[in-house]
Coordinates of C-alpha atoms and ligand atoms in Angstrom, one line a residue:
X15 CA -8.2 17.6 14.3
X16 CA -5.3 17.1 16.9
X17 CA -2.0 16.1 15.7
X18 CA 0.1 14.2 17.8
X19 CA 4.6 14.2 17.2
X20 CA 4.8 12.3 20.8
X21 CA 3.9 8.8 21.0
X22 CA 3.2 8.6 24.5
X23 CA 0.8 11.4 24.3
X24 CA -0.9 9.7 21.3
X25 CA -1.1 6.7 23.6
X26 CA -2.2 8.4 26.8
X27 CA -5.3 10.4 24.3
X28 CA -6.1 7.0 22.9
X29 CA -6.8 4.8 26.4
X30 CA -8.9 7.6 27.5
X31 CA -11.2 7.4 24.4
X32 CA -11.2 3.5 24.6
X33 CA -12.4 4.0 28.5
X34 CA -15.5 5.6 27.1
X35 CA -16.3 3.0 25.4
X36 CA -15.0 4.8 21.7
X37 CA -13.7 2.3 19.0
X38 CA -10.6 3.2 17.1
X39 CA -10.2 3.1 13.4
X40 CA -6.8 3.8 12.0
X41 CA -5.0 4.8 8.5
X42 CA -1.2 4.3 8.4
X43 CA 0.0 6.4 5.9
X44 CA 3.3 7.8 4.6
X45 CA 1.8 11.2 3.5
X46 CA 1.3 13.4 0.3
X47 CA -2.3 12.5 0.3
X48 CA -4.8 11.9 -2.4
X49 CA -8.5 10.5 -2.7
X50 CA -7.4 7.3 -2.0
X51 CA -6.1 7.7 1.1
X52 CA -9.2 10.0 1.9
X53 CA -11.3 7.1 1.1
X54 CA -9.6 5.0 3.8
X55 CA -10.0 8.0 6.4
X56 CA -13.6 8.0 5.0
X57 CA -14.6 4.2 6.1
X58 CA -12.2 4.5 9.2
X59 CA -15.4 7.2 10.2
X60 CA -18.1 5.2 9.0
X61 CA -17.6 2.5 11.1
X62 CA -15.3 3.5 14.1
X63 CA -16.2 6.6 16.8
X64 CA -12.8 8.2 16.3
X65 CA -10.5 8.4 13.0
X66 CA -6.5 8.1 13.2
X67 CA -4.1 8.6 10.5
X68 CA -0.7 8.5 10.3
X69 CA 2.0 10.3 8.4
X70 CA 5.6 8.9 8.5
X71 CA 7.6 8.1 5.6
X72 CA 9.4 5.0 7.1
X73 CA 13.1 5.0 6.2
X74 CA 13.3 0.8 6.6
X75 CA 10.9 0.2 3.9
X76 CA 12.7 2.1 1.5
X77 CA 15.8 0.1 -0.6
X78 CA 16.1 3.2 -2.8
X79 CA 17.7 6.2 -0.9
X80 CA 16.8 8.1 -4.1
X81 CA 13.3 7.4 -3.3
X82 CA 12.9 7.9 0.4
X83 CA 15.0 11.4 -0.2
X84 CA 12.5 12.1 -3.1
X85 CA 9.2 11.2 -1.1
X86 CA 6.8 13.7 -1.6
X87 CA 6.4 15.4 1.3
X88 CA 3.3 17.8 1.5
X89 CA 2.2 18.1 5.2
X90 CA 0.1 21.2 5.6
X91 CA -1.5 20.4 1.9
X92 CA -2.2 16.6 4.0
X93 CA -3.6 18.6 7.0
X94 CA -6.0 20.8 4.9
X95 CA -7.5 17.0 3.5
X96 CA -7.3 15.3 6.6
X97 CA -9.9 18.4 7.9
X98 CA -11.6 18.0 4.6
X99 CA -12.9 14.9 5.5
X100 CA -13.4 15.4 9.3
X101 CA -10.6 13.0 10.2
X102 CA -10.3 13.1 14.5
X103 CA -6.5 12.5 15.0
X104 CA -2.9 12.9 12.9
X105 CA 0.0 11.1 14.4
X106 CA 2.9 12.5 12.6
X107 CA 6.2 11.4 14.3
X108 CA 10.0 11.8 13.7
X109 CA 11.9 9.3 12.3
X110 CA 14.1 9.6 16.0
X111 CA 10.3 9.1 18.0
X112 CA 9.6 5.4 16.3
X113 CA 13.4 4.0 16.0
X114 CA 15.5 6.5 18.4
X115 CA 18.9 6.2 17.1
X116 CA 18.2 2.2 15.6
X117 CA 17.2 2.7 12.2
X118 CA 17.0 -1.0 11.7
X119 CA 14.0 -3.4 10.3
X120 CA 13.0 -6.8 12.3
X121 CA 13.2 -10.1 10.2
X122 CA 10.2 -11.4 10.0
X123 CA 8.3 -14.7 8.7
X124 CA 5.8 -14.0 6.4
X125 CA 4.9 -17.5 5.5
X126 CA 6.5 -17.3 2.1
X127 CA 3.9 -13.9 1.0
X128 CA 7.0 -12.0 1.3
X129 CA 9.6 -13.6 -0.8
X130 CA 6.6 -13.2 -4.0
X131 CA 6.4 -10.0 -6.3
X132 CA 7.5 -7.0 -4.6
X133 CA 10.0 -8.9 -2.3
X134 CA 11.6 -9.9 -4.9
X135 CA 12.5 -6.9 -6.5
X136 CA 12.8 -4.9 -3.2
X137 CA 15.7 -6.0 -0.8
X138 CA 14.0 -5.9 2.5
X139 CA 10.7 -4.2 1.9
X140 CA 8.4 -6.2 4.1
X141 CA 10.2 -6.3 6.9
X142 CA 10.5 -2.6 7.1
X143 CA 6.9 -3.0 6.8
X144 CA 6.3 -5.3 9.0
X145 CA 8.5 -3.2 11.5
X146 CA 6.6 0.1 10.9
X147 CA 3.0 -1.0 10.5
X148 CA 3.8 -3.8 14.2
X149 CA 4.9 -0.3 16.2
X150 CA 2.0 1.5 14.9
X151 CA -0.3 -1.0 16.4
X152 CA 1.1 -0.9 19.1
X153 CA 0.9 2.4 19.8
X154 CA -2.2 3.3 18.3
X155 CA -4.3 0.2 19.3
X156 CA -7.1 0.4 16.8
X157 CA -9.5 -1.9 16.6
X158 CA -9.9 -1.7 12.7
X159 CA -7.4 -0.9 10.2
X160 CA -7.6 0.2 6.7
X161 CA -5.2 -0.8 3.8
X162 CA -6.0 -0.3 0.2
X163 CA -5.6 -3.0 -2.0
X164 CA -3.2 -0.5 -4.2
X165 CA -1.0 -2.7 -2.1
X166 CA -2.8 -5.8 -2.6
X167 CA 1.1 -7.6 -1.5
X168 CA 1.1 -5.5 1.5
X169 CA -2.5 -5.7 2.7
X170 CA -1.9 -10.1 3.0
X171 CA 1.0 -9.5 4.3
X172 CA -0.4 -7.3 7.3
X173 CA -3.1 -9.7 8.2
X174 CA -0.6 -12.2 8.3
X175 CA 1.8 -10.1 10.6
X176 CA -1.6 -9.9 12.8
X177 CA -2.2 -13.5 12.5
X178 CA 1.0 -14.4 13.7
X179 CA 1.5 -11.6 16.4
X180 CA -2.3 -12.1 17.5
X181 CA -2.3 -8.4 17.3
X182 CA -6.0 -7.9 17.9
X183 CA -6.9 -5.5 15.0
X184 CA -9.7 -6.7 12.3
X185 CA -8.0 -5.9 8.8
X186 CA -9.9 -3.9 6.2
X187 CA -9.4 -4.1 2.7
X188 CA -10.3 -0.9 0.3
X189 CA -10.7 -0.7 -3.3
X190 CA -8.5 1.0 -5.3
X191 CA -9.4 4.9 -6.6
X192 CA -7.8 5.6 -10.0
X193 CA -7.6 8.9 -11.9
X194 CA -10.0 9.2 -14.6
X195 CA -8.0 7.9 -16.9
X196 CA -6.9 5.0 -14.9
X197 CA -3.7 5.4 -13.3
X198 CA -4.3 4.3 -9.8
X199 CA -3.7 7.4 -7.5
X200 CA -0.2 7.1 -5.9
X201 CA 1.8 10.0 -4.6
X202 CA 4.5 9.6 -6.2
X203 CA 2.3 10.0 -9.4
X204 CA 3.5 13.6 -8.7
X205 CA 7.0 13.1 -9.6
X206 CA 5.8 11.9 -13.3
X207 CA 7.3 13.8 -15.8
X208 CA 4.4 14.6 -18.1
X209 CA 5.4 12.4 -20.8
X210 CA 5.5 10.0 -18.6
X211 CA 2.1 10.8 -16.4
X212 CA 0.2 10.7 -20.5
X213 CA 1.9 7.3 -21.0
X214 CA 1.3 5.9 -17.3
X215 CA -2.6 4.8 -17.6
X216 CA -1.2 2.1 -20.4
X217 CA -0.6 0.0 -17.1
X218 CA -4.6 -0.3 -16.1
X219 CA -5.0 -0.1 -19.6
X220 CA -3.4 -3.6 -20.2
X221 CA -4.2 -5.1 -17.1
X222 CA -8.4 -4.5 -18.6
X223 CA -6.9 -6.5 -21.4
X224 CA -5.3 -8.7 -19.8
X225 CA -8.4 -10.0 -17.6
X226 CA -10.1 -10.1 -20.8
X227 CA -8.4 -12.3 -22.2
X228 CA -7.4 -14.7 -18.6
X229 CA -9.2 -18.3 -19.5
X230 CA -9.2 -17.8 -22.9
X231 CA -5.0 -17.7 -23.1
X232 CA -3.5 -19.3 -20.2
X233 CA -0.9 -17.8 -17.7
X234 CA 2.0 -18.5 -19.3
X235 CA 0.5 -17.2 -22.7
X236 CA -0.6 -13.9 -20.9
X237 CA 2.2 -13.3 -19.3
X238 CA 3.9 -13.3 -22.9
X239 CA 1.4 -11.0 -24.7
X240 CA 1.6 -8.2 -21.7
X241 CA 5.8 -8.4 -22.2
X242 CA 5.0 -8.2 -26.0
X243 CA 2.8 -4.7 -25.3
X244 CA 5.1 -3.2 -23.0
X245 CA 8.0 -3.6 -25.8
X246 CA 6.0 -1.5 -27.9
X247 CA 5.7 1.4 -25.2
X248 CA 9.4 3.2 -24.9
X249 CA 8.4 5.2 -21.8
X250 CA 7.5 2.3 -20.2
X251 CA 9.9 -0.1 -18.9
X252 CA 8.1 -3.5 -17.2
X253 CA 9.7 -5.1 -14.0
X254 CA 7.1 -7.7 -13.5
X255 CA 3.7 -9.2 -14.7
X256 CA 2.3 -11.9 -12.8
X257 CA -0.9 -13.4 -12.2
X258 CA -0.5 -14.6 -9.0
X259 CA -3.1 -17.1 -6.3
X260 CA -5.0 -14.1 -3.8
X261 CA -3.6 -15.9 -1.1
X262 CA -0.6 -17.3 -1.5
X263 CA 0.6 -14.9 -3.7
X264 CA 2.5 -17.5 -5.6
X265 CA 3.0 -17.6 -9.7
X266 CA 0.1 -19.5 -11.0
X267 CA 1.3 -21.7 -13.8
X268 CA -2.5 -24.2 -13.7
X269 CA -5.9 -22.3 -13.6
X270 CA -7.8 -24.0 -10.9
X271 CA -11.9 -23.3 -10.9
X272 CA -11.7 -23.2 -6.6
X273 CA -8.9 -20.7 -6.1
X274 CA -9.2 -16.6 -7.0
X275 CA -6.6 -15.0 -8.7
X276 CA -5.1 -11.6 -9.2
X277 CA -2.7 -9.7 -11.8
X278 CA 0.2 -8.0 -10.7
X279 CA 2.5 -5.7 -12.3
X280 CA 5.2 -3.2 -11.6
X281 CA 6.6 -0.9 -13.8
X282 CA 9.0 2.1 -14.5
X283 CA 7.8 5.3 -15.8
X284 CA 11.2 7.1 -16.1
X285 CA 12.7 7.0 -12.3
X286 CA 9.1 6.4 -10.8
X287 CA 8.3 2.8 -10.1
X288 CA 4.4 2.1 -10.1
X289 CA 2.5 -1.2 -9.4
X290 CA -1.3 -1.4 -9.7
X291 CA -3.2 -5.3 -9.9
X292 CA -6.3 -6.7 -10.8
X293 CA -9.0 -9.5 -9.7
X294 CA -9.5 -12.0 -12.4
X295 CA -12.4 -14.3 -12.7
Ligands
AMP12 P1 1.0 5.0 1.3 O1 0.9 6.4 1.8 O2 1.3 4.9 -0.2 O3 1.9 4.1 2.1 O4 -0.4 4.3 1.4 C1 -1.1 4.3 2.6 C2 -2.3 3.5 2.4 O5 -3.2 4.0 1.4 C3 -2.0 2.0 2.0 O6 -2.9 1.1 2.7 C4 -2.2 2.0 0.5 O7 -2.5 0.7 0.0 C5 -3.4 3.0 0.4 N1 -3.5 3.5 -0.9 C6 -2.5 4.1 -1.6 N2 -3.0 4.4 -2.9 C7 -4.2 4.0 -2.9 C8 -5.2 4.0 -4.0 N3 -5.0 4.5 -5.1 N4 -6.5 3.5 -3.7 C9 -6.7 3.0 -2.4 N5 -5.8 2.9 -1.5 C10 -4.6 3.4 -1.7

């Protein structure tokens, strides 16, 4: 695998591929890898002639400094995986390589996607997204890209930056890997205390119930009964249940039979924040 800190030699690898003829399929990542992100790395090689994965835990995104300071951060452990599965390039810049001395997010227009769910409980997120995952492109040029649906808020929200920007980069949705007992994989998982990491899976756990039981109470009534669990669990503090329209991402309050719709939650274990969703029928 070559790994890449400069951006212009990154840039300069890349054109030469894409002269042969190679097609590019690329993983943005902010490190401390797990399955899930190898699965991503996995279809990026499936369908594209040369892999690229990056590692940079992007300061903009972050409205916790807590939680960009505590960022797991396990780069030679990530290299070892990244080999594992045969991935072709690792783009790992400094913070001082993407922003120079600006450490600032554009404002972007998200068509409303980014004011739902996790924008509202995290000052400036998506644009520090947007920011990151815009220069990446940029640089990187791929012609697919790979998001996991972990981020379900995230992934609409990149093909709508693409839309917009008529960056021309097909978007990839992946399906979400989970520990055996259902806790979908995140890396800050590993800063769960152990109490907390027994208690976490009660999130998949509910949202299974909760999809159940979608048509028979209505959204309103659901929303109650997951509040009503979570009192019950005292390691467990919830943020947010929603079920939310797929594509608008907007509060469903009326069940319509033409539109899909999703369940999303976020919620504290402790100091770690984790969100997870779930298509309903
Ligand atoms: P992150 O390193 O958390 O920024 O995630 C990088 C990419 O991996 C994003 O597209 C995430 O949605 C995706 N991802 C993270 N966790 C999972 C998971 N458990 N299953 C599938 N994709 C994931």
């Amino acid at each position: 695998m070559k790994i890449f800190k400069n951006k212009l030699e990154l840039k300069d690898f890349l054109s030469k591929q894409k002269k042969e003829g190679k097609s590019i399929g690329f993983v943005p990542t902010m490190g401390a890898l797990h399955e899930g992100h190898l699965s991503l790395v996995r279809k990026a090689k499936e369908k594209n002639d040369i892999s690229v994965v990056s590692i940079f835990v992007n300061p903009t995104q972050f409205d916790n400094e807590e939680d960009l300071l505590k960022y797991p951060k396990t780069f030679d452990n990530d290299v070892k995986l990244l080999e594992s599965v045969n991935c072709d390039v690792l783009f790992f810049p400094s913070v001082e390589e993407i922003y120079k001395d600006n450490i600032v997010s554009n404002n972007f227009n998200f068509d409303g996607l980014e004011h739902q769910m996790e924008g509202k409980f995290r000052d400036g997120h998506f644009d520090g997204v947007g920011t990151i995952v815009k220069a990446l492109f940029e640089i990187v040029e791929p012609n697919i890209a790979y998001f996991g649906k972990k981020d379900f808020q995230q992934l609409q929200i990149i093909k709508k930056l693409v839309k917009k920007y008529k960056i021309p980069v097909k978007i990839k949705g992946c399906v979400i890997y989970r520990e055996d007992d259902g806790l979908a994989m995140s890396s800050r998982n590993a800063r769960l205390t152990k109490e907390h990491r027994k208690t976490a899976p009660f999130v998949y756990k509910t949202l299974k119930k909760a999809k159940k039981k979608f048509g028979i109470k209505n959204a309103n009534e659901l929303t109650e009964w997951v509040k009503k669990q979570f009192k019950k669990q005292v390691l467990l503090e919830l943020e947010y249940f929603t079920i939310a329209d797929e594509k608008t991402l907007e509060t469903a309050t009326v069940i319509e039979s033409n539109k899909k719709y999703r369940a999303f939650i976020a919620v504290f274990a402790g100091e770690i924040r984790l969100i997870d969703n779930i298509r309903l029928k």
